[in-house]
mmCIF file of C-alpha atoms and ligand atoms in Angstrom:
data_model
loop_
_atom_site.group_PDB
_atom_site.id
_atom_site.type_symbol
_atom_site.label_atom_id
_atom_site.label_comp_id
_atom_site.label_asym_id
_atom_site.label_seq_id
_atom_site.Cartn_x
_atom_site.Cartn_y
_atom_site.Cartn_z
ATOM 1 C CA UNK A 1 16.633 8.479 -13.474
ATOM 2 C CA UNK A 2 15.013 5.571 -15.796
ATOM 3 C CA UNK A 3 12.096 3.716 -14.199
ATOM 4 C CA UNK A 4 10.176 1.021 -14.550
ATOM 5 C CA UNK A 5 6.867 1.048 -12.665
ATOM 6 C CA UNK A 6 4.715 -2.220 -11.613
ATOM 7 C CA UNK A 7 1.996 -1.901 -11.272
ATOM 8 C CA UNK A 8 1.374 1.946 -12.696
ATOM 9 C CA UNK A 9 -1.949 1.262 -12.702
ATOM 10 C CA UNK A 10 -3.534 0.911 -9.462
ATOM 11 C CA UNK A 11 -3.756 3.109 -6.662
ATOM 12 C CA UNK A 12 -0.664 3.797 -5.167
ATOM 13 C CA UNK A 13 1.486 3.127 -7.976
ATOM 14 C CA UNK A 14 -0.622 5.393 -10.795
ATOM 15 C CA UNK A 15 -0.051 8.554 -7.606
ATOM 16 C CA UNK A 16 3.912 7.024 -7.203
ATOM 17 C CA UNK A 17 4.471 7.355 -11.419
ATOM 18 C CA UNK A 18 2.973 11.358 -11.665
ATOM 19 C CA UNK A 19 5.547 12.614 -8.561
ATOM 20 C CA UNK A 20 7.385 10.655 -10.777
ATOM 21 C CA UNK A 21 7.308 12.100 -13.978
ATOM 22 C CA UNK A 22 6.923 15.785 -12.266
ATOM 23 C CA UNK A 23 10.255 14.592 -10.342
ATOM 24 C CA UNK A 24 12.209 14.697 -14.261
ATOM 25 C CA UNK A 25 12.622 11.011 -13.913
ATOM 26 C CA UNK A 26 11.332 9.012 -16.928
ATOM 27 C CA UNK A 27 9.169 6.084 -16.136
ATOM 28 C CA UNK A 28 7.932 2.918 -17.857
ATOM 29 C CA UNK A 29 4.526 1.426 -15.810
ATOM 30 C CA UNK A 30 4.316 -2.530 -16.445
ATOM 31 C CA UNK A 31 0.744 -3.374 -15.318
ATOM 32 C CA UNK A 32 -1.252 -6.112 -16.793
ATOM 33 C CA UNK A 33 -4.544 -4.923 -15.284
ATOM 34 C CA UNK A 34 -6.057 -7.359 -13.202
ATOM 35 C CA UNK A 35 -6.442 -4.833 -10.900
ATOM 36 C CA UNK A 36 -5.501 -1.841 -12.221
ATOM 37 C CA UNK A 37 -7.298 0.959 -15.089
ATOM 38 C CA UNK A 38 -5.200 2.065 -17.403
ATOM 39 C CA UNK A 39 -6.309 5.387 -17.547
ATOM 40 C CA UNK A 40 -4.558 5.804 -13.955
ATOM 41 C CA UNK A 41 -1.268 5.990 -15.782
ATOM 42 C CA UNK A 42 -0.605 9.333 -15.623
ATOM 43 C CA UNK A 43 -0.188 10.105 -19.270
ATOM 44 C CA UNK A 44 3.727 11.829 -19.350
ATOM 45 C CA UNK A 45 4.544 7.630 -18.971
ATOM 46 C CA UNK A 46 4.688 5.215 -21.208
ATOM 47 C CA UNK A 47 2.673 2.109 -20.232
ATOM 48 C CA UNK A 48 3.482 -2.187 -21.022
ATOM 49 C CA UNK A 49 0.528 -4.871 -21.072
ATOM 50 C CA UNK A 50 2.182 -7.002 -19.175
ATOM 51 C CA UNK A 51 2.058 -9.134 -16.083
ATOM 52 C CA UNK A 52 5.097 -9.940 -13.805
ATOM 53 C CA UNK A 53 6.224 -13.188 -15.314
ATOM 54 C CA UNK A 54 6.349 -11.932 -18.747
ATOM 55 C CA UNK A 55 9.031 -8.549 -17.874
ATOM 56 C CA UNK A 56 11.723 -10.057 -18.584
ATOM 57 C CA UNK A 57 11.868 -8.165 -22.890
ATOM 58 C CA UNK A 58 9.809 -5.573 -21.414
ATOM 59 C CA UNK A 59 12.906 -4.543 -18.016
ATOM 60 C CA UNK A 60 15.449 -6.122 -21.679
ATOM 61 C CA UNK A 61 14.251 -3.301 -24.051
ATOM 62 C CA UNK A 62 13.349 -0.345 -21.016
ATOM 63 C CA UNK A 63 17.163 -1.072 -19.197
ATOM 64 C CA UNK A 64 15.624 0.964 -16.329
ATOM 65 C CA UNK A 65 18.017 1.922 -13.368
ATOM 66 C CA UNK A 66 15.659 1.192 -11.310
ATOM 67 C CA UNK A 67 12.235 0.338 -10.397
ATOM 68 C CA UNK A 68 9.175 0.224 -8.222
ATOM 69 C CA UNK A 69 7.438 -2.838 -7.510
ATOM 70 C CA UNK A 70 3.926 -2.282 -6.865
ATOM 71 C CA UNK A 71 2.007 -5.081 -8.664
ATOM 72 C CA UNK A 72 0.682 -7.657 -6.288
ATOM 73 C CA UNK A 73 -3.019 -9.266 -5.231
ATOM 74 C CA UNK A 74 -4.135 -7.288 -2.008
ATOM 75 C CA UNK A 75 -7.539 -8.311 -0.603
ATOM 76 C CA UNK A 76 -6.631 -10.192 2.875
ATOM 77 C CA UNK A 77 -10.069 -12.322 2.953
ATOM 78 C CA UNK A 78 -9.046 -13.439 -1.170
ATOM 79 C CA UNK A 79 -5.572 -14.516 -0.086
ATOM 80 C CA UNK A 80 -7.249 -16.973 2.282
ATOM 81 C CA UNK A 81 -9.565 -18.604 0.063
ATOM 82 C CA UNK A 82 -7.925 -18.128 -3.031
ATOM 83 C CA UNK A 83 -3.836 -18.479 -1.887
ATOM 84 C CA UNK A 84 -2.645 -20.681 -4.755
ATOM 85 C CA UNK A 85 -3.074 -16.495 -7.531
ATOM 86 C CA UNK A 86 -1.204 -14.872 -4.520
ATOM 87 C CA UNK A 87 1.373 -16.996 -4.279
ATOM 88 C CA UNK A 88 1.624 -16.447 -8.288
ATOM 89 C CA UNK A 89 1.472 -13.135 -8.811
ATOM 90 C CA UNK A 90 2.889 -12.229 -5.335
ATOM 91 C CA UNK A 91 5.986 -14.268 -4.880
ATOM 92 C CA UNK A 92 6.768 -16.442 -8.457
ATOM 93 C CA UNK A 93 5.619 -13.034 -10.339
ATOM 94 C CA UNK A 94 8.755 -11.040 -8.016
ATOM 95 C CA UNK A 95 10.473 -13.587 -8.209
ATOM 96 C CA UNK A 96 9.958 -14.034 -12.941
ATOM 97 C CA UNK A 97 10.613 -9.185 -12.207
ATOM 98 C CA UNK A 98 13.690 -9.302 -9.874
ATOM 99 C CA UNK A 99 15.474 -11.903 -12.178
ATOM 100 C CA UNK A 100 15.070 -10.092 -15.421
ATOM 101 C CA UNK A 101 16.198 -7.686 -13.102
ATOM 102 C CA UNK A 102 19.130 -9.446 -13.541
ATOM 103 C CA UNK A 103 19.187 -10.198 -16.376
ATOM 104 C CA UNK A 104 18.854 -5.703 -17.335
ATOM 105 C CA UNK A 105 21.526 -5.493 -14.960
ATOM 106 C CA UNK A 106 18.739 -2.545 -12.612
ATOM 107 C CA UNK A 107 19.583 -3.613 -9.623
ATOM 108 C CA UNK A 108 17.942 -1.395 -7.564
ATOM 109 C CA UNK A 109 14.183 -1.735 -6.128
ATOM 110 C CA UNK A 110 11.668 -0.743 -4.102
ATOM 111 C CA UNK A 111 8.892 -3.015 -3.281
ATOM 112 C CA UNK A 112 5.782 -2.227 -1.506
ATOM 113 C CA UNK A 113 5.727 -4.043 1.708
ATOM 114 C CA UNK A 114 2.251 -4.352 4.224
ATOM 115 C CA UNK A 115 1.890 -4.228 7.938
ATOM 116 C CA UNK A 116 -0.176 -7.721 7.586
ATOM 117 C CA UNK A 117 4.019 -8.836 7.798
ATOM 118 C CA UNK A 118 3.335 -8.493 11.617
ATOM 119 C CA UNK A 119 0.108 -10.213 11.915
ATOM 120 C CA UNK A 120 -1.495 -8.655 14.827
ATOM 121 C CA UNK A 121 1.215 -7.486 17.839
ATOM 122 C CA UNK A 122 2.479 -7.725 20.515
ATOM 123 C CA UNK A 123 3.349 -4.175 21.023
ATOM 124 C CA UNK A 124 2.322 -0.385 19.412
ATOM 125 C CA UNK A 125 3.170 0.976 17.711
ATOM 126 C CA UNK A 126 5.386 -1.465 15.187
ATOM 127 C CA UNK A 127 8.317 -0.764 14.650
ATOM 128 C CA UNK A 128 10.780 -2.616 12.355
ATOM 129 C CA UNK A 129 12.550 -4.555 14.915
ATOM 130 C CA UNK A 130 8.868 -7.062 15.958
ATOM 131 C CA UNK A 131 8.607 -10.094 15.276
ATOM 132 C CA UNK A 132 6.504 -11.091 11.542
ATOM 133 C CA UNK A 133 4.472 -14.074 12.007
ATOM 134 C CA UNK A 134 1.771 -12.659 9.409
ATOM 135 C CA UNK A 135 -1.811 -14.120 9.888
ATOM 136 C CA UNK A 136 -3.033 -13.954 6.782
ATOM 137 C CA UNK A 137 -1.481 -15.641 3.034
ATOM 138 C CA UNK A 138 -1.385 -11.943 1.909
ATOM 139 C CA UNK A 139 1.121 -10.342 4.607
ATOM 140 C CA UNK A 140 2.392 -14.132 4.191
ATOM 141 C CA UNK A 141 3.749 -13.285 0.553
ATOM 142 C CA UNK A 142 4.702 -10.073 1.079
ATOM 143 C CA UNK A 143 6.230 -11.437 3.430
ATOM 144 C CA UNK A 144 8.602 -14.228 1.724
ATOM 145 C CA UNK A 145 9.489 -10.802 -1.060
ATOM 146 C CA UNK A 146 11.171 -9.781 1.868
ATOM 147 C CA UNK A 147 12.907 -12.094 2.494
ATOM 148 C CA UNK A 148 14.072 -12.108 -1.353
ATOM 149 C CA UNK A 149 15.325 -8.823 -1.567
ATOM 150 C CA UNK A 150 17.901 -9.430 1.742
ATOM 151 C CA UNK A 151 19.238 -12.761 -0.228
ATOM 152 C CA UNK A 152 19.468 -10.465 -3.350
ATOM 153 C CA UNK A 153 21.269 -7.478 -2.074
ATOM 154 C CA UNK A 154 23.143 -10.174 -0.320
ATOM 155 C CA UNK A 155 24.295 -12.681 -3.227
ATOM 156 C CA UNK A 156 23.773 -10.344 -6.464
ATOM 157 C CA UNK A 157 24.074 -7.056 -4.826
ATOM 158 C CA UNK A 158 20.434 -5.178 -5.112
ATOM 159 C CA UNK A 159 20.005 -1.851 -3.786
ATOM 160 C CA UNK A 160 16.600 -2.917 -1.768
ATOM 161 C CA UNK A 161 13.687 -1.108 0.408
ATOM 162 C CA UNK A 162 10.934 -3.037 1.551
ATOM 163 C CA UNK A 163 8.465 0.325 2.727
ATOM 164 C CA UNK A 164 5.838 -1.619 4.963
ATOM 165 C CA UNK A 165 2.666 0.641 3.858
ATOM 166 C CA UNK A 166 -0.273 0.501 7.334
ATOM 167 C CA UNK A 167 -3.161 2.006 6.213
ATOM 168 C CA UNK A 168 -3.206 4.211 2.737
ATOM 169 C CA UNK A 169 -5.801 6.895 2.483
ATOM 170 C CA UNK A 170 -7.033 9.388 1.028
ATOM 171 C CA UNK A 171 -6.117 11.247 -2.665
ATOM 172 C CA UNK A 172 -3.351 13.322 -4.789
ATOM 173 C CA UNK A 173 -3.514 14.177 -8.608
ATOM 174 C CA UNK A 174 -6.726 13.023 -9.248
ATOM 175 C CA UNK A 175 -6.399 9.766 -8.347
ATOM 176 C CA UNK A 176 -7.712 8.091 -5.924
ATOM 177 C CA UNK A 177 -9.095 4.593 -4.881
ATOM 178 C CA UNK A 178 -11.086 2.266 -7.312
ATOM 179 C CA UNK A 179 -10.831 -0.961 -6.128
ATOM 180 C CA UNK A 180 -13.139 -3.434 -8.377
ATOM 181 C CA UNK A 181 -14.408 -4.969 -5.345
ATOM 182 C CA UNK A 182 -13.982 -2.900 -2.386
ATOM 183 C CA UNK A 183 -13.345 -3.336 0.680
ATOM 184 C CA UNK A 184 -12.083 -0.409 2.548
ATOM 185 C CA UNK A 185 -13.159 1.786 5.574
ATOM 186 C CA UNK A 186 -13.170 4.889 3.962
ATOM 187 C CA UNK A 187 -14.178 5.044 -0.345
ATOM 188 C CA UNK A 188 -16.762 1.863 1.324
ATOM 189 C CA UNK A 189 -17.762 4.964 4.439
ATOM 190 C CA UNK A 190 -18.170 7.632 0.913
ATOM 191 C CA UNK A 191 -19.642 5.427 -1.039
ATOM 192 C CA UNK A 192 -22.717 5.368 1.186
ATOM 193 C CA UNK A 193 -22.577 8.873 1.366
ATOM 194 C CA UNK A 194 -22.258 8.686 -2.463
ATOM 195 C CA UNK A 195 -25.542 6.370 -2.152
ATOM 196 C CA UNK A 196 -23.806 3.990 -4.025
ATOM 197 C CA UNK A 197 -24.191 1.484 -1.151
ATOM 198 C CA UNK A 198 -27.136 1.204 1.770
ATOM 199 C CA UNK A 199 -25.665 1.315 4.684
ATOM 200 C CA UNK A 200 -21.645 0.675 6.704
ATOM 201 C CA UNK A 201 -21.205 -3.088 8.515
ATOM 202 C CA UNK A 202 -18.668 -2.747 11.391
ATOM 203 C CA UNK A 203 -17.103 -5.063 12.167
ATOM 204 C CA UNK A 204 -17.476 -5.808 14.787
ATOM 205 C CA UNK A 205 -16.918 -2.895 18.359
ATOM 206 C CA UNK A 206 -16.384 -5.547 21.021
ATOM 207 C CA UNK A 207 -12.434 -4.448 20.724
ATOM 208 C CA UNK A 208 -10.261 -3.386 23.725
ATOM 209 C CA UNK A 209 -10.316 -0.066 22.056
ATOM 210 C CA UNK A 210 -11.697 3.201 24.335
ATOM 211 C CA UNK A 211 -15.453 3.147 22.101
ATOM 212 C CA UNK A 212 -14.671 -1.025 21.053
ATOM 213 C CA UNK A 213 -13.998 -0.256 17.586
ATOM 214 C CA UNK A 214 -10.467 -1.015 15.422
ATOM 215 C CA UNK A 215 -8.301 1.629 15.330
ATOM 216 C CA UNK A 216 -5.664 1.844 12.543
ATOM 217 C CA UNK A 217 -3.174 4.239 11.560
ATOM 218 C CA UNK A 218 -4.564 5.719 8.106
ATOM 219 C CA UNK A 219 -1.325 7.398 6.059
ATOM 220 C CA UNK A 220 -1.997 9.950 3.157
ATOM 221 C CA UNK A 221 -0.939 8.080 -0.655
ATOM 222 C CA UNK A 222 0.789 11.710 -0.566
ATOM 223 C CA UNK A 223 2.190 11.449 1.888
ATOM 224 C CA UNK A 224 3.331 7.483 1.111
ATOM 225 C CA UNK A 225 4.064 9.272 -2.019
ATOM 226 C CA UNK A 226 6.720 11.403 -0.954
ATOM 227 C CA UNK A 227 8.503 8.455 1.217
ATOM 228 C CA UNK A 228 9.254 6.369 -2.743
ATOM 229 C CA UNK A 229 10.144 9.109 -4.264
ATOM 230 C CA UNK A 230 13.171 9.083 -0.475
ATOM 231 C CA UNK A 231 13.543 5.433 -0.707
ATOM 232 C CA UNK A 232 15.407 4.923 -4.378
ATOM 233 C CA UNK A 233 18.550 6.739 -4.130
ATOM 234 C CA UNK A 234 18.902 5.193 -0.119
ATOM 235 C CA UNK A 235 20.064 1.994 0.007
ATOM 236 C CA UNK A 236 23.551 1.011 -1.186
ATOM 237 C CA UNK A 237 24.618 -1.848 -3.598
ATOM 238 C CA UNK A 238 24.790 -4.853 -1.018
ATOM 239 C CA UNK A 239 21.960 -3.198 1.446
ATOM 240 C CA UNK A 240 18.337 -3.894 1.851
ATOM 241 C CA UNK A 241 16.491 -1.638 3.779
ATOM 242 C CA UNK A 242 12.992 -2.208 5.282
ATOM 243 C CA UNK A 243 10.842 0.825 6.728
ATOM 244 C CA UNK A 244 7.594 1.146 8.083
ATOM 245 C CA UNK A 245 4.906 3.709 6.906
ATOM 246 C CA UNK A 246 1.990 5.232 8.987
ATOM 247 C CA UNK A 247 1.947 8.141 10.244
ATOM 248 C CA UNK A 248 2.182 7.023 13.601
ATOM 249 C CA UNK A 249 -1.190 7.917 14.796
ATOM 250 C CA UNK A 250 -4.228 5.602 15.182
ATOM 251 C CA UNK A 251 -7.951 6.227 14.989
ATOM 252 C CA UNK A 252 -9.962 3.711 15.189
ATOM 253 C CA UNK A 253 -13.660 2.702 13.329
ATOM 254 C CA UNK A 254 -16.231 4.818 15.237
ATOM 255 C CA UNK A 255 -13.616 7.932 14.594
ATOM 256 C CA UNK A 256 -13.426 7.212 10.437
ATOM 257 C CA UNK A 257 -17.174 7.234 10.079
ATOM 258 C CA UNK A 258 -16.757 11.128 12.037
ATOM 259 C CA UNK A 259 -14.480 11.905 9.909
ATOM 260 C CA UNK A 260 -16.670 11.218 6.780
ATOM 261 C CA UNK A 261 -19.391 12.781 8.535
ATOM 262 C CA UNK A 262 -18.017 16.051 9.528
ATOM 263 C CA UNK A 263 -16.229 16.216 5.055
ATOM 264 C CA UNK A 264 -19.933 15.341 3.460
ATOM 265 C CA UNK A 265 -22.183 16.603 5.558
ATOM 266 C CA UNK A 266 -23.924 13.315 5.098
ATOM 267 C CA UNK A 267 -25.990 11.145 7.385
ATOM 268 C CA UNK A 268 -23.854 7.332 7.064
ATOM 269 C CA UNK A 269 -26.059 4.609 8.629
ATOM 270 C CA UNK A 270 -24.170 1.651 10.048
ATOM 271 C CA UNK A 271 -25.405 -1.062 11.290
ATOM 272 C CA UNK A 272 -22.507 -3.648 13.074
ATOM 273 C CA UNK A 273 -21.705 -6.858 12.078
ATOM 274 C CA UNK A 274 -19.055 -9.218 13.470
ATOM 275 C CA UNK A 275 -15.568 -8.883 13.965
ATOM 276 C CA UNK A 276 -13.736 -9.565 10.812
ATOM 277 C CA UNK A 277 -11.566 -12.862 11.150
ATOM 278 C CA UNK A 278 -7.675 -11.417 11.416
ATOM 279 C CA UNK A 279 -8.354 -7.484 11.991
ATOM 280 C CA UNK A 280 -5.640 -6.949 15.637
ATOM 281 C CA UNK A 281 -6.906 -4.435 17.826
ATOM 282 C CA UNK A 282 -5.108 -2.324 17.017
ATOM 283 C CA UNK A 283 -2.074 -1.414 14.084
ATOM 284 C CA UNK A 284 -0.122 0.912 14.926
ATOM 285 C CA UNK A 285 3.106 2.631 13.019
ATOM 286 C CA UNK A 286 6.398 4.013 14.677
ATOM 287 C CA UNK A 287 7.726 5.112 11.205
ATOM 288 C CA UNK A 288 10.563 6.647 13.503
ATOM 289 C CA UNK A 289 13.227 4.371 11.627
ATOM 290 C CA UNK A 290 12.775 5.940 8.397
ATOM 291 C CA UNK A 291 12.216 9.477 9.370
ATOM 292 C CA UNK A 292 15.416 9.508 11.218
ATOM 293 C CA UNK A 293 17.092 8.033 8.408
ATOM 294 C CA UNK A 294 15.676 9.924 5.710
ATOM 295 C CA UNK A 295 14.493 12.867 6.833
ATOM 296 C CA UNK A 296 10.696 11.828 5.566
ATOM 297 C CA UNK A 297 7.859 13.090 7.925
ATOM 298 C CA UNK A 298 4.524 12.791 7.102
ATOM 299 C CA UNK A 299 2.183 15.778 6.005
ATOM 300 C CA UNK A 300 -0.842 15.312 6.624
ATOM 301 C CA UNK A 301 -1.979 13.629 9.797
ATOM 302 C CA UNK A 302 -5.358 14.578 9.951
ATOM 303 C CA UNK A 303 -7.963 12.373 9.353
ATOM 304 C CA UNK A 304 -11.110 14.894 8.997
ATOM 305 C CA UNK A 305 -7.636 16.655 5.826
ATOM 306 C CA UNK A 306 -7.237 12.087 4.534
ATOM 307 C CA UNK A 307 -11.118 11.514 4.210
ATOM 308 C CA UNK A 308 -11.937 14.763 2.154
ATOM 309 C CA UNK A 309 -8.856 14.689 -0.136
ATOM 310 C CA UNK A 310 -10.714 10.964 -0.943
ATOM 311 C CA UNK A 311 -13.947 12.390 -1.088
ATOM 312 C CA UNK A 312 -12.774 15.573 -3.481
ATOM 313 C CA UNK A 313 -11.196 13.074 -5.892
ATOM 314 C CA UNK A 314 -14.191 10.730 -5.795
ATOM 315 C CA UNK A 315 -16.446 13.354 -6.583
ATOM 316 C CA UNK A 316 -14.154 14.610 -9.222
ATOM 317 C CA UNK A 317 -14.679 11.116 -10.990
ATOM 318 C CA UNK A 318 -19.204 10.438 -10.710
HETATM 319 N N1 UFG B 401 -13.862 -1.883 8.735
HETATM 320 C C1 UFG B 401 -15.486 -2.757 8.636
HETATM 321 N N2 UFG B 401 -15.931 -2.361 7.547
HETATM 322 C C2 UFG B 401 -15.582 -1.958 7.081
HETATM 323 C C3 UFG B 401 -14.274 -1.670 6.349
HETATM 324 C C4 UFG B 401 -13.168 -1.969 7.037
HETATM 325 O O1 UFG B 401 -15.679 -2.327 10.183
HETATM 326 O O2 UFG B 401 -16.767 -2.826 5.456
HETATM 327 C C5 UFG B 401 -12.836 -2.126 9.811
HETATM 328 C C6 UFG B 401 -11.800 -3.422 9.101
HETATM 329 O O3 UFG B 401 -12.598 -3.847 10.107
HETATM 330 C C7 UFG B 401 -10.622 -2.891 10.202
HETATM 331 C C8 UFG B 401 -10.632 -1.136 9.158
HETATM 332 O O4 UFG B 401 -12.220 -0.715 8.722
HETATM 333 O O5 UFG B 401 -11.109 -2.608 11.780
HETATM 334 C C9 UFG B 401 -9.091 -1.180 7.908
HETATM 335 O O6 UFG B 401 -10.072 -1.933 7.078
HETATM 336 P P1 UFG B 401 -9.772 -1.286 6.058
HETATM 337 O O7 UFG B 401 -10.156 -3.234 5.645
HETATM 338 O O8 UFG B 401 -9.970 -0.437 5.778
HETATM 339 O O9 UFG B 401 -8.183 -2.424 6.273
HETATM 340 P P2 UFG B 401 -7.523 -3.187 7.261
HETATM 341 O O10 UFG B 401 -6.570 -2.703 8.345
HETATM 342 O O11 UFG B 401 -8.035 -4.369 7.125
HETATM 343 O O12 UFG B 401 -5.845 -2.944 5.933
HETATM 344 C C10 UFG B 401 -4.963 -3.232 6.084
HETATM 345 C C11 UFG B 401 -4.250 -2.972 4.246
HETATM 346 C C12 UFG B 401 -3.678 -4.441 3.741
HETATM 347 C C13 UFG B 401 -3.526 -4.671 5.423
HETATM 348 C C14 UFG B 401 -3.261 -4.713 7.351
HETATM 349 C C15 UFG B 401 -2.946 -5.802 7.668
HETATM 350 O O13 UFG B 401 -4.925 -1.860 3.967
HETATM 351 O O14 UFG B 401 -3.215 -4.137 2.476
HETATM 352 O O15 UFG B 401 -3.695 -3.196 7.307
HETATM 353 O O16 UFG B 401 -2.836 -6.447 8.434
HETATM 354 F F1 UFG B 401 -2.298 -6.108 5.061
#
C-alpha cells in the first residue's frame, strides 16, 4: 500500500515506518521535526519536512491510499501551560490533514489517540466504553480528534481507527525514545543509570496501590506497531473504530525501578517527591476489543524485556 506517515520522525512513528517498509509498503514520512529527528526516519522512506498545516501539497503529490497520523504535541504538563500550541497542532493541524486527505481522495486513517482521553478512571481495566473525561489539555485535544474522525467517517466515508495508547515503552529496529524534554519514567530511569541524570524522583508513594506508587500499563512499541498494521486495513468506509492498546498488566513505579536495577545491574538513586498533578493512581487497559476484532496479541508482556530493549538501544546510541 502507498502510505503517508505523519510524525514518522518521532519515536513511535519511526518504528511503525520501519515495520511498514518491512511489510513491503511504500512510505512517505511527513514531519516538521519540531520534536522528531531526521535521522530516525528509516532509510527506504521518502522524507518531506512539513507541518500538518502545510500537508495539502504533499498529499496531492503522494496520493496515499492511507495515512498513519502520529504527529502531535504530547507533553501533559506543557499542555496545561501552553494550551494554544496543543489546540493548534493537535486539533487544527489534524483538521488540515483530514481536509488534505479529502482533497487527495484518501479516506483511510489510523490515528494515535491516548489513554489520557479517559482521565481518572472509575474502573480498571479501562474499556473503550468508559466515560471520556480528560483531566488535561493534551487528552482533550486527542478526544476532539477522535470526535472529528467519527464525523468524517459518517459524512465523508472515512475508514478510521483511533488507537488509544497506554504507556508505550521499549525499542525496535534500533529506534527508542529520544525526547529533548524527557518526562517518561523508563527513559528517565535509564538516564540515571547512564549517569546523565543524578537521581529519579518518584512522584508520590502515598497512592492507594499495594506499594503506594502509581500503576501503569507498559506496552512494547513493537506490539503497538503490530496493532497499527492490523488497523490499517480493518475498517470499512464509513466506520470509525476505537481500540485501547495496553498489555493488560499494571506495573507500579517501584516495580519499574526494580526492573531497571535488575536489567542494567546498576543502582538507581531515588528521591520521593510530591505527587504530579493529574496523575491517576492506576491506568490499565482492557485491550479485549482489539484482541477479539483483529486478533492482536502482545508478544512482550514481560516488564524486564521491555526495559532491556529500551536499555540496549539507548546504549548503542550513546
Ligand atoms: N514518574 C515518576 N517519576 C518520573 C517520571 C514518571 O515517578 O520522573 C511516574 C509518574 O508519576 C507515573 C508513572 O511514572 O505514575 C509513569 O509516568 P510517565 O510520565 O512515564 O507516563 P504517564 O503515565 O504520565 O503518561 C502516559 C502517556 C501519556 C498519556 C498518559 C495518560 O505517556 O501520553 O499516560 O494519562 F497522556
